[in-house]
C-alpha cells in the first residue's frame, strides 16, 4: 500500500523526491516498529540485572564434619535485594548429590525430606539453615569433611543468579535426623 502512495510523489520534481524518500523511510520505520514489540527498552536491562551478582549471600556458612557419606550445610541466607528470591538448588564437588531439605517431626522422630519449591528468601529478609530445620543436604560424600576444611558450595537462585560460597567444616554432634524414615540415627 505504501508503494501506491509514494511512487506518484517520487515521479514529481526532484525537490519533492527527497521528502518522498524521507516519507517512505518514515513509513517503513513506522511499519517495522508496529510489527515488533515497541517496549524494547525494558527487556535488555532486565537481562543485565539477571547477570548481576546474586542479591543473596550465605552468612556464617558451615558444614558438619563427618566420616560418613552424608552431611549438611547450614548458615543464614540474606536477601539484600528488593524482590523475593528462591534458592532452587546447590552443588559441591565433594558430594555426588545435593538436595534442599526440611526437617519434620513425626511421632517424636525428626525426619528429613526434600523441600518442595526450594527455599524462599523474602526481599530484605533472611532464611535460616540450621540443624533440625531447613538445610542443604550433601549425600554420597566423596571424602570425609574435617573441621576447618573449606568446602566450595554453589547456590542457584530463581532469578538466574548463582553464588559460590566457601563453607567451613565444623564439628557438631547434632543434625543426625533420619532420612526418608531410615532408622539408623535416633535424631536428637
Ligand atoms: Cu537432610
Coordinates of C-alpha atoms and ligand atoms in Angstrom, one line a residue:
X1 CA 0.0 0.0 0.0
X2 CA 2.9 2.4 0.7
X3 CA 4.2 1.9 -2.9
X4 CA 1.0 3.3 -4.4
X5 CA 1.2 6.5 -2.3
X6 CA 4.9 7.0 -2.5
X7 CA 5.6 6.4 -6.2
X8 CA 3.4 9.2 -7.7
X9 CA 5.2 11.7 -5.4
X10 CA 8.6 10.3 -6.4
X11 CA 7.8 10.9 -10.1
X12 CA 7.3 14.7 -9.4
X13 CA 10.0 17.3 -9.2
X14 CA 13.5 16.4 -7.8
X15 CA 13.0 18.8 -4.9
X16 CA 10.0 16.7 -3.7
X17 CA 11.8 13.4 -4.3
X18 CA 13.9 13.9 -1.2
X19 CA 10.9 14.4 1.1
X20 CA 9.2 11.5 -0.7
X21 CA 12.2 9.3 0.2
X22 CA 12.0 10.6 3.7
X23 CA 8.3 9.8 3.8
X24 CA 8.9 6.3 2.6
X25 CA 11.6 5.8 5.2
X26 CA 9.3 7.2 7.9
X27 CA 6.5 4.8 6.7
X28 CA 8.9 1.9 6.6
X29 CA 10.1 2.6 10.2
X30 CA 6.6 3.0 11.3
X31 CA 5.6 -0.4 10.0
X32 CA 8.7 -2.0 11.4
X33 CA 8.1 -0.7 14.9
X34 CA 4.4 -1.7 14.7
X35 CA 5.1 -5.3 13.9
X36 CA 7.8 -5.7 16.6
X37 CA 7.2 -5.0 20.3
X38 CA 7.6 -1.3 20.9
X39 CA 8.7 -1.6 24.5
X40 CA 12.1 -2.9 23.6
X41 CA 14.0 -0.7 26.0
X42 CA 12.8 -2.6 29.1
X43 CA 14.0 -6.1 28.3
X44 CA 17.7 -5.6 27.9
X45 CA 18.0 -4.0 31.3
X46 CA 16.2 -7.0 32.9
X47 CA 18.6 -9.4 31.3
X48 CA 21.6 -7.3 32.5
X49 CA 20.1 -7.4 36.0
X50 CA 19.9 -11.2 35.9
X51 CA 23.5 -11.5 35.1
X52 CA 24.5 -9.4 38.1
X53 CA 25.9 -10.8 41.3
X54 CA 23.3 -12.8 43.4
X55 CA 21.4 -10.4 45.8
X56 CA 21.6 -13.3 48.3
X57 CA 24.5 -14.2 50.5
X58 CA 25.1 -17.1 52.8
X59 CA 26.4 -15.8 56.1
X60 CA 28.2 -17.9 58.8
X61 CA 28.2 -20.9 56.4
X62 CA 29.3 -24.2 57.9
X63 CA 29.2 -27.9 57.0
X64 CA 29.0 -30.6 59.6
X65 CA 32.3 -32.5 59.9
X66 CA 31.8 -36.3 59.3
X67 CA 33.5 -39.5 58.2
X68 CA 30.2 -40.8 56.9
X69 CA 28.6 -40.4 53.5
X70 CA 26.1 -37.6 54.4
X71 CA 26.4 -34.1 55.8
X72 CA 24.6 -30.8 55.6
X73 CA 25.3 -27.2 55.1
X74 CA 24.0 -24.5 57.4
X75 CA 24.1 -20.7 57.7
X76 CA 21.9 -17.7 57.1
X77 CA 20.6 -16.8 53.7
X78 CA 20.3 -13.0 53.5
X79 CA 18.5 -11.3 50.6
X80 CA 19.6 -7.7 50.2
X81 CA 17.6 -7.3 47.0
X82 CA 14.1 -5.7 46.5
X83 CA 12.5 -8.9 45.2
X84 CA 11.8 -12.3 46.8
X85 CA 14.4 -14.9 45.7
X86 CA 14.2 -18.7 46.0
X87 CA 17.2 -20.9 46.4
X88 CA 16.5 -23.6 43.9
X89 CA 19.5 -25.9 44.0
X90 CA 23.0 -26.3 45.3
X91 CA 26.1 -28.2 44.3
X92 CA 29.6 -29.0 45.6
X93 CA 32.4 -31.0 44.2
X94 CA 32.7 -33.1 47.4
X95 CA 29.1 -34.6 47.1
X96 CA 27.6 -36.8 44.5
X97 CA 24.1 -35.5 45.3
X98 CA 22.9 -32.3 46.9
X99 CA 19.3 -31.6 47.9
X100 CA 17.4 -28.9 49.8
X101 CA 15.8 -30.4 52.9
X102 CA 13.5 -29.6 55.6
X103 CA 13.1 -31.5 58.9
X104 CA 9.7 -32.5 60.2
X105 CA 9.0 -34.2 63.5
X106 CA 6.6 -37.2 63.3
X107 CA 5.8 -39.2 66.5
X108 CA 8.8 -37.7 68.2
X109 CA 11.2 -38.6 65.5
X110 CA 12.9 -36.0 63.3
X111 CA 12.8 -36.9 59.6
X112 CA 14.2 -35.1 56.7
X113 CA 12.6 -34.7 53.4
X114 CA 13.1 -32.7 50.2
X115 CA 11.8 -29.1 50.5
X116 CA 9.4 -28.7 47.6
X117 CA 9.7 -25.5 45.7
X118 CA 13.1 -24.6 47.1
X119 CA 13.9 -22.2 50.0
X120 CA 12.4 -18.8 49.7
X121 CA 14.2 -15.7 51.0
X122 CA 11.8 -12.7 51.0
X123 CA 13.1 -9.3 49.9
X124 CA 15.2 -7.7 52.6
X125 CA 14.8 -10.7 54.9
X126 CA 16.8 -13.8 55.9
X127 CA 16.1 -17.6 55.8
X128 CA 18.0 -19.7 58.4
X129 CA 19.6 -23.0 57.5
X130 CA 20.0 -24.8 60.8
X131 CA 20.2 -28.3 62.4
X132 CA 16.7 -29.7 63.0
X133 CA 15.3 -27.4 60.3
X134 CA 15.9 -26.3 56.7
X135 CA 19.3 -27.3 55.4
X136 CA 21.4 -28.1 52.3
X137 CA 21.9 -31.9 52.3
X138 CA 25.1 -33.4 51.0
X139 CA 24.9 -37.1 50.0
X140 CA 27.3 -39.6 48.5
X141 CA 30.3 -37.7 50.0
X142 CA 33.4 -38.4 48.1
X143 CA 35.7 -37.7 51.1
X144 CA 35.3 -37.1 54.8
X145 CA 34.6 -33.5 55.9
X146 CA 37.0 -32.4 58.6
X147 CA 36.7 -29.4 61.0
X148 CA 38.5 -26.5 59.4
X149 CA 38.0 -27.7 55.9
X150 CA 36.9 -25.2 53.4
X151 CA 34.2 -26.7 51.0
X152 CA 33.1 -24.7 48.0
X153 CA 29.3 -24.7 47.6
X154 CA 27.5 -23.2 44.6
X155 CA 23.9 -21.9 45.1
X156 CA 21.5 -21.3 42.3
X157 CA 18.6 -18.9 42.7
X158 CA 15.3 -18.3 41.0
X159 CA 16.4 -15.0 39.5
X160 CA 19.1 -16.8 37.5
X161 CA 21.9 -15.7 39.7
X162 CA 24.5 -18.1 41.3
X163 CA 26.7 -17.7 44.3
X164 CA 29.8 -19.7 45.2
X165 CA 30.5 -19.7 48.9
X166 CA 33.4 -21.2 50.9
X167 CA 31.8 -23.3 53.6
X168 CA 33.7 -24.1 56.8
X169 CA 33.9 -27.6 58.2
X170 CA 32.7 -27.7 61.8
X171 CA 32.4 -30.5 64.4
X172 CA 28.8 -30.8 65.5
X173 CA 27.1 -33.6 67.4
X174 CA 23.5 -32.9 66.3
X175 CA 21.9 -32.8 62.9
X176 CA 21.5 -36.6 62.8
X177 CA 17.9 -36.6 61.6
X178 CA 16.7 -39.7 59.8
X179 CA 16.4 -39.5 56.1
X180 CA 13.3 -41.0 54.4
X181 CA 12.3 -42.7 57.6
X182 CA 15.6 -44.6 57.9
X183 CA 16.0 -45.9 61.4
X184 CA 19.8 -45.7 61.9
X185 CA 20.1 -42.5 63.7
X186 CA 17.9 -41.6 66.7
X187 CA 17.6 -37.9 65.9
X188 CA 18.1 -35.5 68.9
Ligands
LIG1 CU1 18.8 -33.6 55.1

